[in-house]
Structures are given as C-alpha cells and as structure tokens.
Amino acid sequence: MKIPVQFEDLNSIDYKQAWDYQESLHTKAVEGKNSKIPVNYLLFCEHPHVYTLGKSGDADNLLMEKDALARINASYYHTNRGGDITYHGPGQVVGYPILDLEAAGMGIKKYMYILEEAIIQTLKMYDIKSERLAGATGVWIDSVFSSKARKICAMGVRVSRGVTMHGFAFNVNTDLKYFSFINPCGFTDKSVTSLQKELGVEQSMETVKLQLKSRLSELLNLEFI
C-alpha cells in the first residue's frame, strides 16, 4: 500500500521556523495515524547559514565561539535529532520527511538505508558513484580510501511515536568553506564535497529536487496527494 504524502517546497526558510513547522506537522501526523486517511509529509527547503547539533552531539565540534557566528552570518541550534554537528546553507537541498514508519512497515534502519539509497541513485543520474561508509550515516564518495573519503549528504533524524522528522542535507551548490568552522558530523579526518565541486559547474537546484523527489517516491512507496 502506498503512503499518502503531502509535498511542499518551502524554498529558503529560517531553520527555527522550519523546525517549528515540522513539529506542527509531526503532531498532525501522529494524531492522524488511526484515521481513515492518514497524512504524511515531505518538505524540501534551503536554510540561511546555520549550524545544528544533534541531541547527543559534542558541542566542541563547533570550532569557533558562538558569539563569533554573527561575523559569518550564521546561527546555531541544539536540536532534538540524532547525529552530531552539521551545516545548512544556501545551495543545499534539505529534506524533511514526516512519515509514519509503522504504517510503512519499516524500522529506522531500513528507513535510513532508503534515504541514503535515494541520494545514491540521484548522484548516479549525474554519473557520480557514491556509497555508504561503515559506522557512519549519510552518503560518501571514495569511501574506501580514507584519505579521499568525502561526504556529500549528511543525515540526522528523530522518530517519536513511530513518526519521523528531520532528515537529510544534500550538498548541491553549497559554499563548502562553512564546513571549515566545524568537525562535520564529528569527523576530523574526512572532508566534505558538493555536486557542484564534483562536476566543476553550478547545478540546477530544481532539477536536483525533481530527481530526488522521484527517487524518494519510488523507494519509500509514496503517493503525493
């Protein structure tokens, strides 16, 4: 059975505003779990420069004082998602699926695997081979070579009452210098990349979103309503 989903592209939106919106939709999804027509959601957006720390992350992975963030036009939030610290900014496709995993018949491990697979298949459309890295979430390029391994998509989710929120951050035309102010996802020995950097030319965000939405629809068995 397909999962009924409402899709919304929020475009550029403040991180806290998007977080609050997710919380409100999560509440609706939980309340609708036992209804005849349950509703799930898929949000795409971009954020102004912001660093977010997972609930069990290490604050020391932010490599500058919080008071200095204003100098680089960035903000900071300690969130309730999993994972460590990451960066969100313009040129990055951020996805927030709000899905009832119980109704979808999958656990968190399978769900995370599918999110990663959607990114891997999207990158394949651009002739980029990517993969998973043992012991780490997200999607990587050249993961088998420790000195070359670079992350192109970070992931961190929260599941409450069987419903997901938060999600993934896919670097498309991202300004990668902002990652130099953190240990991305807690790593000190691996780098970060973007679709633009790998291909050497700026990419269409709308085209990437269409490809990614299609992959997510197929892999998660979504029906947009």
JSON list of C-alpha atoms in Angstrom, two decimals:
[
{"chain": "A", "resi": 1, "resn": "MET", "atom": "CA", "xyz": [0.00, 0.00, 0.00]},
{"chain": "A", "resi": 2, "resn": "LYS", "atom": "CA", "xyz": [1.32, 3.43, -0.93]},
{"chain": "A", "resi": 3, "resn": "ILE", "atom": "CA", "xyz": [1.98, 6.08, 1.71]},
{"chain": "A", "resi": 4, "resn": "PRO", "atom": "CA", "xyz": [-0.17, 9.21, 1.19]},
{"chain": "A", "resi": 5, "resn": "VAL", "atom": "CA", "xyz": [2.09, 12.26, 1.36]},
{"chain": "A", "resi": 6, "resn": "GLN", "atom": "CA", "xyz": [1.66, 15.99, 1.04]},
{"chain": "A", "resi": 7, "resn": "PHE", "atom": "CA", "xyz": [4.73, 17.58, -0.59]},
{"chain": "A", "resi": 8, "resn": "GLU", "atom": "CA", "xyz": [5.80, 21.16, -0.01]},
{"chain": "A", "resi": 9, "resn": "ASP", "atom": "CA", "xyz": [8.87, 23.08, -1.17]},
{"chain": "A", "resi": 10, "resn": "LEU", "atom": "CA", "xyz": [9.46, 25.77, 1.45]},
{"chain": "A", "resi": 11, "resn": "ASN", "atom": "CA", "xyz": [12.28, 27.33, -0.58]},
{"chain": "A", "resi": 12, "resn": "SER", "atom": "CA", "xyz": [14.56, 29.44, 1.66]},
{"chain": "A", "resi": 13, "resn": "ILE", "atom": "CA", "xyz": [13.35, 29.41, 5.26]},
{"chain": "A", "resi": 14, "resn": "ASP", "atom": "CA", "xyz": [14.84, 30.14, 8.68]},
{"chain": "A", "resi": 15, "resn": "TYR", "atom": "CA", "xyz": [15.93, 26.94, 10.42]},
{"chain": "A", "resi": 16, "resn": "LYS", "atom": "CA", "xyz": [13.89, 27.52, 13.60]},
{"chain": "A", "resi": 17, "resn": "GLN", "atom": "CA", "xyz": [10.81, 28.42, 11.59]},
{"chain": "A", "resi": 18, "resn": "ALA", "atom": "CA", "xyz": [11.14, 25.18, 9.62]},
{"chain": "A", "resi": 19, "resn": "TRP", "atom": "CA", "xyz": [11.75, 23.20, 12.81]},
{"chain": "A", "resi": 20, "resn": "ASP", "atom": "CA", "xyz": [8.59, 24.61, 14.40]},
{"chain": "A", "resi": 21, "resn": "TYR", "atom": "CA", "xyz": [6.66, 23.81, 11.23]},
{"chain": "A", "resi": 22, "resn": "GLN", "atom": "CA", "xyz": [7.94, 20.24, 11.29]},
{"chain": "A", "resi": 23, "resn": "GLU", "atom": "CA", "xyz": [6.81, 19.89, 14.90]},
{"chain": "A", "resi": 24, "resn": "SER", "atom": "CA", "xyz": [3.30, 21.04, 14.00]},
{"chain": "A", "resi": 25, "resn": "LEU", "atom": "CA", "xyz": [3.09, 18.61, 11.06]},
{"chain": "A", "resi": 26, "resn": "HIS", "atom": "CA", "xyz": [4.50, 15.81, 13.20]},
{"chain": "A", "resi": 27, "resn": "THR", "atom": "CA", "xyz": [1.69, 16.38, 15.69]},
{"chain": "A", "resi": 28, "resn": "LYS", "atom": "CA", "xyz": [-0.87, 16.20, 12.86]},
{"chain": "A", "resi": 29, "resn": "ALA", "atom": "CA", "xyz": [0.70, 13.01, 11.52]},
{"chain": "A", "resi": 30, "resn": "VAL", "atom": "CA", "xyz": [0.63, 11.35, 14.94]},
{"chain": "A", "resi": 31, "resn": "GLU", "atom": "CA", "xyz": [-2.98, 12.40, 15.52]},
{"chain": "A", "resi": 32, "resn": "GLY", "atom": "CA", "xyz": [-3.96, 11.07, 12.10]},
{"chain": "A", "resi": 33, "resn": "LYS", "atom": "CA", "xyz": [-2.32, 7.67, 12.47]},
{"chain": "A", "resi": 34, "resn": "ASN", "atom": "CA", "xyz": [-5.59, 5.92, 13.23]},
{"chain": "A", "resi": 35, "resn": "SER", "atom": "CA", "xyz": [-7.74, 7.90, 10.82]},
{"chain": "A", "resi": 36, "resn": "LYS", "atom": "CA", "xyz": [-9.16, 6.53, 7.59]},
{"chain": "A", "resi": 37, "resn": "ILE", "atom": "CA", "xyz": [-6.88, 8.80, 5.54]},
{"chain": "A", "resi": 38, "resn": "PRO", "atom": "CA", "xyz": [-3.62, 9.30, 7.44]},
{"chain": "A", "resi": 39, "resn": "VAL", "atom": "CA", "xyz": [-1.44, 12.15, 6.24]},
{"chain": "A", "resi": 40, "resn": "ASN", "atom": "CA", "xyz": [2.33, 12.20, 5.95]},
{"chain": "A", "resi": 41, "resn": "TYR", "atom": "CA", "xyz": [4.54, 14.99, 4.68]},
{"chain": "A", "resi": 42, "resn": "LEU", "atom": "CA", "xyz": [7.70, 15.61, 2.66]},
{"chain": "A", "resi": 43, "resn": "LEU", "atom": "CA", "xyz": [9.31, 19.03, 2.91]},
{"chain": "A", "resi": 44, "resn": "PHE", "atom": "CA", "xyz": [12.16, 20.38, 0.80]},
{"chain": "A", "resi": 45, "resn": "CYS", "atom": "CA", "xyz": [13.91, 23.64, 1.66]},
{"chain": "A", "resi": 46, "resn": "GLU", "atom": "CA", "xyz": [17.12, 25.62, 1.91]},
{"chain": "A", "resi": 47, "resn": "HIS", "atom": "CA", "xyz": [18.28, 27.42, 5.05]},
{"chain": "A", "resi": 48, "resn": "PRO", "atom": "CA", "xyz": [20.29, 30.57, 5.65]},
{"chain": "A", "resi": 49, "resn": "HIS", "atom": "CA", "xyz": [23.72, 29.73, 7.13]},
{"chain": "A", "resi": 50, "resn": "VAL", "atom": "CA", "xyz": [23.16, 27.66, 10.28]},
{"chain": "A", "resi": 51, "resn": "TYR", "atom": "CA", "xyz": [24.95, 25.03, 12.36]},
{"chain": "A", "resi": 52, "resn": "THR", "atom": "CA", "xyz": [22.87, 22.38, 14.08]},
{"chain": "A", "resi": 53, "resn": "LEU", "atom": "CA", "xyz": [24.00, 19.96, 16.77]},
{"chain": "A", "resi": 54, "resn": "GLY", "atom": "CA", "xyz": [22.28, 16.62, 17.36]},
{"chain": "A", "resi": 55, "resn": "LYS", "atom": "CA", "xyz": [20.88, 15.83, 20.78]},
{"chain": "A", "resi": 56, "resn": "SER", "atom": "CA", "xyz": [23.88, 13.67, 21.76]},
{"chain": "A", "resi": 57, "resn": "GLY", "atom": "CA", "xyz": [26.48, 15.55, 19.70]},
{"chain": "A", "resi": 58, "resn": "ASP", "atom": "CA", "xyz": [29.67, 17.12, 21.04]},
{"chain": "A", "resi": 59, "resn": "ALA", "atom": "CA", "xyz": [29.47, 20.92, 21.24]},
{"chain": "A", "resi": 60, "resn": "ASP", "atom": "CA", "xyz": [33.27, 21.05, 20.92]},
{"chain": "A", "resi": 61, "resn": "ASN", "atom": "CA", "xyz": [32.85, 20.10, 17.26]},
{"chain": "A", "resi": 62, "resn": "LEU", "atom": "CA", "xyz": [31.88, 23.73, 16.67]},
{"chain": "A", "resi": 63, "resn": "LEU", "atom": "CA", "xyz": [35.35, 25.20, 16.15]},
{"chain": "A", "resi": 64, "resn": "MET", "atom": "CA", "xyz": [34.51, 28.81, 16.91]},
{"chain": "A", "resi": 65, "resn": "GLU", "atom": "CA", "xyz": [32.83, 30.67, 19.75]},
{"chain": "A", "resi": 66, "resn": "LYS", "atom": "CA", "xyz": [29.08, 31.02, 19.35]},
{"chain": "A", "resi": 67, "resn": "ASP", "atom": "CA", "xyz": [29.43, 34.76, 19.86]},
{"chain": "A", "resi": 68, "resn": "ALA", "atom": "CA", "xyz": [31.56, 34.90, 16.70]},
{"chain": "A", "resi": 69, "resn": "LEU", "atom": "CA", "xyz": [28.96, 33.26, 14.44]},
{"chain": "A", "resi": 70, "resn": "ALA", "atom": "CA", "xyz": [27.45, 36.63, 13.56]},
{"chain": "A", "resi": 71, "resn": "ARG", "atom": "CA", "xyz": [30.67, 37.52, 11.72]},
{"chain": "A", "resi": 72, "resn": "ILE", "atom": "CA", "xyz": [29.96, 34.78, 9.18]},
{"chain": "A", "resi": 73, "resn": "ASN", "atom": "CA", "xyz": [26.18, 35.45, 9.17]},
{"chain": "A", "resi": 74, "resn": "ALA", "atom": "CA", "xyz": [25.46, 32.08, 10.77]},
{"chain": "A", "resi": 75, "resn": "SER", "atom": "CA", "xyz": [23.23, 30.91, 13.60]},
{"chain": "A", "resi": 76, "resn": "TYR", "atom": "CA", "xyz": [23.36, 27.83, 15.83]},
{"chain": "A", "resi": 77, "resn": "TYR", "atom": "CA", "xyz": [20.79, 25.42, 17.28]},
{"chain": "A", "resi": 78, "resn": "HIS", "atom": "CA", "xyz": [21.00, 22.37, 19.56]},
{"chain": "A", "resi": 79, "resn": "THR", "atom": "CA", "xyz": [18.30, 20.15, 18.08]},
{"chain": "A", "resi": 80, "resn": "ASN", "atom": "CA", "xyz": [16.40, 17.01, 19.05]},
{"chain": "A", "resi": 81, "resn": "ARG", "atom": "CA", "xyz": [17.57, 14.95, 16.05]},
{"chain": "A", "resi": 82, "resn": "GLY", "atom": "CA", "xyz": [20.22, 12.25, 16.04]},
{"chain": "A", "resi": 83, "resn": "GLY", "atom": "CA", "xyz": [23.77, 12.75, 14.81]},
{"chain": "A", "resi": 84, "resn": "ASP", "atom": "CA", "xyz": [26.45, 15.30, 15.62]},
{"chain": "A", "resi": 85, "resn": "ILE", "atom": "CA", "xyz": [27.06, 18.77, 14.19]},
{"chain": "A", "resi": 86, "resn": "THR", "atom": "CA", "xyz": [26.40, 19.78, 10.60]},
{"chain": "A", "resi": 87, "resn": "TYR", "atom": "CA", "xyz": [25.95, 22.86, 8.48]},
{"chain": "A", "resi": 88, "resn": "HIS", "atom": "CA", "xyz": [22.95, 24.01, 6.42]},
{"chain": "A", "resi": 89, "resn": "GLY", "atom": "CA", "xyz": [23.04, 26.83, 3.93]},
{"chain": "A", "resi": 90, "resn": "PRO", "atom": "CA", "xyz": [22.08, 28.15, 0.51]},
{"chain": "A", "resi": 91, "resn": "GLY", "atom": "CA", "xyz": [22.65, 25.74, -2.35]},
{"chain": "A", "resi": 92, "resn": "GLN", "atom": "CA", "xyz": [21.84, 22.71, -0.22]},
{"chain": "A", "resi": 93, "resn": "VAL", "atom": "CA", "xyz": [18.69, 20.59, -0.62]},
{"chain": "A", "resi": 94, "resn": "VAL", "atom": "CA", "xyz": [17.38, 19.85, 2.85]},
{"chain": "A", "resi": 95, "resn": "GLY", "atom": "CA", "xyz": [14.68, 17.19, 3.07]},
{"chain": "A", "resi": 96, "resn": "TYR", "atom": "CA", "xyz": [12.33, 16.63, 6.00]},
{"chain": "A", "resi": 97, "resn": "PRO", "atom": "CA", "xyz": [10.14, 13.51, 5.58]},
{"chain": "A", "resi": 98, "resn": "ILE", "atom": "CA", "xyz": [7.44, 13.26, 8.25]},
{"chain": "A", "resi": 99, "resn": "LEU", "atom": "CA", "xyz": [6.34, 9.66, 7.82]},
{"chain": "A", "resi": 100, "resn": "ASP", "atom": "CA", "xyz": [4.55, 7.02, 9.87]},
{"chain": "A", "resi": 101, "resn": "LEU", "atom": "CA", "xyz": [7.11, 4.21, 9.81]},
{"chain": "A", "resi": 102, "resn": "GLU", "atom": "CA", "xyz": [4.71, 1.75, 11.42]},
{"chain": "A", "resi": 103, "resn": "ALA", "atom": "CA", "xyz": [2.18, 2.20, 8.62]},
{"chain": "A", "resi": 104, "resn": "ALA", "atom": "CA", "xyz": [5.01, 1.96, 6.09]},
{"chain": "A", "resi": 105, "resn": "GLY", "atom": "CA", "xyz": [6.09, -1.34, 7.60]},
{"chain": "A", "resi": 106, "resn": "MET", "atom": "CA", "xyz": [9.70, -0.43, 8.23]},
{"chain": "A", "resi": 107, "resn": "GLY", "atom": "CA", "xyz": [12.04, 0.30, 11.11]},
{"chain": "A", "resi": 108, "resn": "ILE", "atom": "CA", "xyz": [14.51, 3.12, 11.49]},
{"chain": "A", "resi": 109, "resn": "LYS", "atom": "CA", "xyz": [17.45, 1.18, 9.99]},
{"chain": "A", "resi": 110, "resn": "LYS", "atom": "CA", "xyz": [15.59, 0.39, 6.79]},
{"chain": "A", "resi": 111, "resn": "TYR", "atom": "CA", "xyz": [14.30, 3.97, 6.62]},
{"chain": "A", "resi": 112, "resn": "MET", "atom": "CA", "xyz": [17.80, 5.43, 6.91]},
{"chain": "A", "resi": 113, "resn": "TYR", "atom": "CA", "xyz": [19.05, 2.95, 4.30]},
{"chain": "A", "resi": 114, "resn": "ILE", "atom": "CA", "xyz": [16.34, 4.11, 1.89]},
{"chain": "A", "resi": 115, "resn": "LEU", "atom": "CA", "xyz": [17.16, 7.80, 2.43]},
{"chain": "A", "resi": 116, "resn": "GLU", "atom": "CA", "xyz": [20.79, 7.04, 1.64]},
{"chain": "A", "resi": 117, "resn": "GLU", "atom": "CA", "xyz": [19.77, 5.00, -1.41]},
{"chain": "A", "resi": 118, "resn": "ALA", "atom": "CA", "xyz": [17.69, 7.90, -2.75]},
{"chain": "A", "resi": 119, "resn": "ILE", "atom": "CA", "xyz": [20.76, 10.15, -2.68]},
{"chain": "A", "resi": 120, "resn": "ILE", "atom": "CA", "xyz": [22.99, 7.43, -4.17]},
{"chain": "A", "resi": 121, "resn": "GLN", "atom": "CA", "xyz": [20.58, 6.90, -7.05]},
{"chain": "A", "resi": 122, "resn": "THR", "atom": "CA", "xyz": [20.23, 10.64, -7.63]},
{"chain": "A", "resi": 123, "resn": "LEU", "atom": "CA", "xyz": [24.01, 11.01, -7.83]},
{"chain": "A", "resi": 124, "resn": "LYS", "atom": "CA", "xyz": [24.10, 8.12, -10.29]},
{"chain": "A", "resi": 125, "resn": "MET", "atom": "CA", "xyz": [21.98, 10.23, -12.64]},
{"chain": "A", "resi": 126, "resn": "TYR", "atom": "CA", "xyz": [24.96, 12.62, -12.71]},
{"chain": "A", "resi": 127, "resn": "ASP", "atom": "CA", "xyz": [27.42, 9.77, -13.32]},
{"chain": "A", "resi": 128, "resn": "ILE", "atom": "CA", "xyz": [28.78, 10.05, -9.79]},
{"chain": "A", "resi": 129, "resn": "LYS", "atom": "CA", "xyz": [29.43, 6.83, -7.91]},
{"chain": "A", "resi": 130, "resn": "SER", "atom": "CA", "xyz": [28.71, 7.16, -4.20]},
{"chain": "A", "resi": 131, "resn": "GLU", "atom": "CA", "xyz": [28.28, 4.76, -1.33]},
{"chain": "A", "resi": 132, "resn": "ARG", "atom": "CA", "xyz": [27.76, 4.30, 2.38]},
{"chain": "A", "resi": 133, "resn": "LEU", "atom": "CA", "xyz": [30.56, 4.36, 4.93]},
{"chain": "A", "resi": 134, "resn": "ALA", "atom": "CA", "xyz": [30.60, 1.69, 7.64]},
{"chain": "A", "resi": 135, "resn": "GLY", "atom": "CA", "xyz": [29.90, 3.19, 11.05]},
{"chain": "A", "resi": 136, "resn": "ALA", "atom": "CA", "xyz": [28.63, 6.49, 9.64]},
{"chain": "A", "resi": 137, "resn": "THR", "atom": "CA", "xyz": [25.31, 7.69, 8.28]},
{"chain": "A", "resi": 138, "resn": "GLY", "atom": "CA", "xyz": [24.94, 9.67, 5.09]},
{"chain": "A", "resi": 139, "resn": "VAL", "atom": "CA", "xyz": [26.36, 9.33, 1.59]},
{"chain": "A", "resi": 140, "resn": "TRP", "atom": "CA", "xyz": [30.04, 9.41, 0.69]},
{"chain": "A", "resi": 141, "resn": "ILE", "atom": "CA", "xyz": [32.30, 9.49, -2.34]},
{"chain": "A", "resi": 142, "resn": "ASP", "atom": "CA", "xyz": [35.51, 7.42, -2.43]},
{"chain": "A", "resi": 143, "resn": "SER", "atom": "CA", "xyz": [34.66, 6.00, 0.98]},
{"chain": "A", "resi": 144, "resn": "VAL", "atom": "CA", "xyz": [37.05, 3.07, 0.55]},
{"chain": "A", "resi": 145, "resn": "PHE", "atom": "CA", "xyz": [40.00, 5.47, 0.52]},
{"chain": "A", "resi": 146, "resn": "SER", "atom": "CA", "xyz": [40.26, 7.05, 3.96]},
{"chain": "A", "resi": 147, "resn": "SER", "atom": "CA", "xyz": [42.37, 9.96, 2.73]},
{"chain": "A", "resi": 148, "resn": "LYS", "atom": "CA", "xyz": [39.93, 10.71, -0.13]},
{"chain": "A", "resi": 149, "resn": "ALA", "atom": "CA", "xyz": [36.59, 9.99, 1.55]},
{"chain": "A", "resi": 150, "resn": "ARG", "atom": "CA", "xyz": [34.29, 12.99, 1.32]},
{"chain": "A", "resi": 151, "resn": "LYS", "atom": "CA", "xyz": [30.70, 13.40, 2.44]},
{"chain": "A", "resi": 152, "resn": "ILE", "atom": "CA", "xyz": [28.12, 14.81, 0.09]},
{"chain": "A", "resi": 153, "resn": "CYS", "atom": "CA", "xyz": [24.97, 14.22, 2.13]},
{"chain": "A", "resi": 154, "resn": "ALA", "atom": "CA", "xyz": [24.50, 14.30, 5.91]},
{"chain": "A", "resi": 155, "resn": "MET", "atom": "CA", "xyz": [21.59, 12.70, 7.74]},
{"chain": "A", "resi": 156, "resn": "GLY", "atom": "CA", "xyz": [20.05, 13.00, 11.17]},
{"chain": "A", "resi": 157, "resn": "VAL", "atom": "CA", "xyz": [16.52, 12.01, 12.12]},
{"chain": "A", "resi": 158, "resn": "ARG", "atom": "CA", "xyz": [14.18, 11.77, 15.06]},
{"chain": "A", "resi": 159, "resn": "VAL", "atom": "CA", "xyz": [11.42, 9.19, 15.45]},
{"chain": "A", "resi": 160, "resn": "SER", "atom": "CA", "xyz": [8.71, 9.88, 18.02]},
{"chain": "A", "resi": 161, "resn": "ARG", "atom": "CA", "xyz": [5.55, 7.79, 18.38]},
{"chain": "A", "resi": 162, "resn": "GLY", "atom": "CA", "xyz": [6.52, 5.99, 15.20]},
{"chain": "A", "resi": 163, "resn": "VAL", "atom": "CA", "xyz": [6.66, 9.16, 13.07]},
{"chain": "A", "resi": 164, "resn": "THR", "atom": "CA", "xyz": [9.86, 10.64, 11.64]},
{"chain": "A", "resi": 165, "resn": "MET", "atom": "CA", "xyz": [11.10, 14.21, 11.42]},
{"chain": "A", "resi": 166, "resn": "HIS", "atom": "CA", "xyz": [14.33, 16.00, 10.44]},
{"chain": "A", "resi": 167, "resn": "GLY", "atom": "CA", "xyz": [16.12, 14.19, 7.61]},
{"chain": "A", "resi": 168, "resn": "PHE", "atom": "CA", "xyz": [18.96, 14.88, 5.17]},
{"chain": "A", "resi": 169, "resn": "ALA", "atom": "CA", "xyz": [21.10, 17.71, 3.80]},
{"chain": "A", "resi": 170, "resn": "PHE", "atom": "CA", "xyz": [22.39, 17.19, 0.24]},
{"chain": "A", "resi": 171, "resn": "ASN", "atom": "CA", "xyz": [25.21, 19.50, -0.87]},
{"chain": "A", "resi": 172, "resn": "VAL", "atom": "CA", "xyz": [24.46, 20.73, -4.37]},
{"chain": "A", "resi": 173, "resn": "ASN", "atom": "CA", "xyz": [25.89, 24.26, -4.82]},
{"chain": "A", "resi": 174, "resn": "THR", "atom": "CA", "xyz": [26.86, 24.64, -1.17]},
{"chain": "A", "resi": 175, "resn": "ASP", "atom": "CA", "xyz": [29.58, 27.08, -0.05]},
{"chain": "A", "resi": 176, "resn": "LEU", "atom": "CA", "xyz": [31.90, 24.46, 1.45]},
{"chain": "A", "resi": 177, "resn": "LYS", "atom": "CA", "xyz": [34.06, 26.93, 3.38]},
{"chain": "A", "resi": 178, "resn": "TYR", "atom": "CA", "xyz": [31.38, 26.96, 6.08]},
{"chain": "A", "resi": 179, "resn": "PHE", "atom": "CA", "xyz": [32.28, 23.36, 6.93]},
{"chain": "A", "resi": 180, "resn": "SER", "atom": "CA", "xyz": [35.77, 24.54, 7.95]},
{"chain": "A", "resi": 181, "resn": "PHE", "atom": "CA", "xyz": [34.30, 26.00, 11.14]},
{"chain": "A", "resi": 182, "resn": "ILE", "atom": "CA", "xyz": [33.15, 22.58, 12.41]},
{"chain": "A", "resi": 183, "resn": "ASN", "atom": "CA", "xyz": [34.18, 18.95, 12.57]},
{"chain": "A", "resi": 184, "resn": "PRO", "atom": "CA", "xyz": [31.41, 17.82, 10.19]},
{"chain": "A", "resi": 185, "resn": "CYS", "atom": "CA", "xyz": [29.33, 15.08, 11.83]},
{"chain": "A", "resi": 186, "resn": "GLY", "atom": "CA", "xyz": [32.15, 14.80, 14.38]},
{"chain": "A", "resi": 187, "resn": "PHE", "atom": "CA", "xyz": [34.78, 13.68, 11.86]},
{"chain": "A", "resi": 188, "resn": "THR", "atom": "CA", "xyz": [38.25, 15.23, 11.93]},
{"chain": "A", "resi": 189, "resn": "ASP", "atom": "CA", "xyz": [39.88, 13.11, 9.20]},
{"chain": "A", "resi": 190, "resn": "LYS", "atom": "CA", "xyz": [37.37, 13.33, 6.33]},
{"chain": "A", "resi": 191, "resn": "SER", "atom": "CA", "xyz": [36.27, 16.12, 4.03]},
{"chain": "A", "resi": 192, "resn": "VAL", "atom": "CA", "xyz": [33.01, 17.39, 2.58]},
{"chain": "A", "resi": 193, "resn": "THR", "atom": "CA", "xyz": [32.05, 17.90, -1.04]},
{"chain": "A", "resi": 194, "resn": "SER", "atom": "CA", "xyz": [29.16, 19.04, -3.22]},
{"chain": "A", "resi": 195, "resn": "LEU", "atom": "CA", "xyz": [27.63, 18.19, -6.57]},
{"chain": "A", "resi": 196, "resn": "GLN", "atom": "CA", "xyz": [29.00, 21.43, -7.97]},
{"chain": "A", "resi": 197, "resn": "LYS", "atom": "CA", "xyz": [32.52, 20.66, -6.78]},
{"chain": "A", "resi": 198, "resn": "GLU", "atom": "CA", "xyz": [32.46, 17.13, -8.17]},
{"chain": "A", "resi": 199, "resn": "LEU", "atom": "CA", "xyz": [31.17, 18.22, -11.59]},
{"chain": "A", "resi": 200, "resn": "GLY", "atom": "CA", "xyz": [33.01, 21.53, -11.77]},
{"chain": "A", "resi": 201, "resn": "VAL", "atom": "CA", "xyz": [29.94, 23.60, -12.63]},
{"chain": "A", "resi": 202, "resn": "GLU", "atom": "CA", "xyz": [26.93, 25.00, -10.77]},
{"chain": "A", "resi": 203, "resn": "GLN", "atom": "CA", "xyz": [23.87, 22.74, -10.91]},
{"chain": "A", "resi": 204, "resn": "SER", "atom": "CA", "xyz": [20.15, 23.43, -11.26]},
{"chain": "A", "resi": 205, "resn": "MET", "atom": "CA", "xyz": [18.58, 23.09, -7.83]},
{"chain": "A", "resi": 206, "resn": "GLU", "atom": "CA", "xyz": [15.16, 22.48, -9.36]},
{"chain": "A", "resi": 207, "resn": "THR", "atom": "CA", "xyz": [16.44, 19.60, -11.48]},
{"chain": "A", "resi": 208, "resn": "VAL", "atom": "CA", "xyz": [18.12, 18.00, -8.47]},
{"chain": "A", "resi": 209, "resn": "LYS", "atom": "CA", "xyz": [14.94, 18.36, -6.44]},
{"chain": "A", "resi": 210, "resn": "LEU", "atom": "CA", "xyz": [12.87, 16.69, -9.17]},
{"chain": "A", "resi": 211, "resn": "GLN", "atom": "CA", "xyz": [15.29, 13.78, -9.39]},
{"chain": "A", "resi": 212, "resn": "LEU", "atom": "CA", "xyz": [15.44, 13.38, -5.63]},
{"chain": "A", "resi": 213, "resn": "LYS", "atom": "CA", "xyz": [11.67, 13.62, -5.18]},
{"chain": "A", "resi": 214, "resn": "SER", "atom": "CA", "xyz": [11.22, 10.91, -7.81]},
{"chain": "A", "resi": 215, "resn": "ARG", "atom": "CA", "xyz": [13.73, 8.60, -6.13]},
{"chain": "A", "resi": 216, "resn": "LEU", "atom": "CA", "xyz": [12.16, 9.10, -2.70]},
{"chain": "A", "resi": 217, "resn": "SER", "atom": "CA", "xyz": [8.69, 8.46, -4.12]},
{"chain": "A", "resi": 218, "resn": "GLU", "atom": "CA", "xyz": [9.79, 5.18, -5.68]},
{"chain": "A", "resi": 219, "resn": "LEU", "atom": "CA", "xyz": [11.89, 3.86, -2.80]},
{"chain": "A", "resi": 220, "resn": "LEU", "atom": "CA", "xyz": [9.53, 4.86, 0.02]},
{"chain": "A", "resi": 221, "resn": "ASN", "atom": "CA", "xyz": [6.41, 3.94, -1.98]},
{"chain": "A", "resi": 222, "resn": "LEU", "atom": "CA", "xyz": [4.93, 7.43, -1.69]},
{"chain": "A", "resi": 223, "resn": "GLU", "atom": "CA", "xyz": [1.73, 8.71, -3.27]},
{"chain": "A", "resi": 224, "resn": "PHE", "atom": "CA", "xyz": [1.61, 12.51, -3.42]},
{"chain": "A", "resi": 225, "resn": "ILE", "atom": "CA", "xyz": [-1.85, 13.89, -2.67]}
]
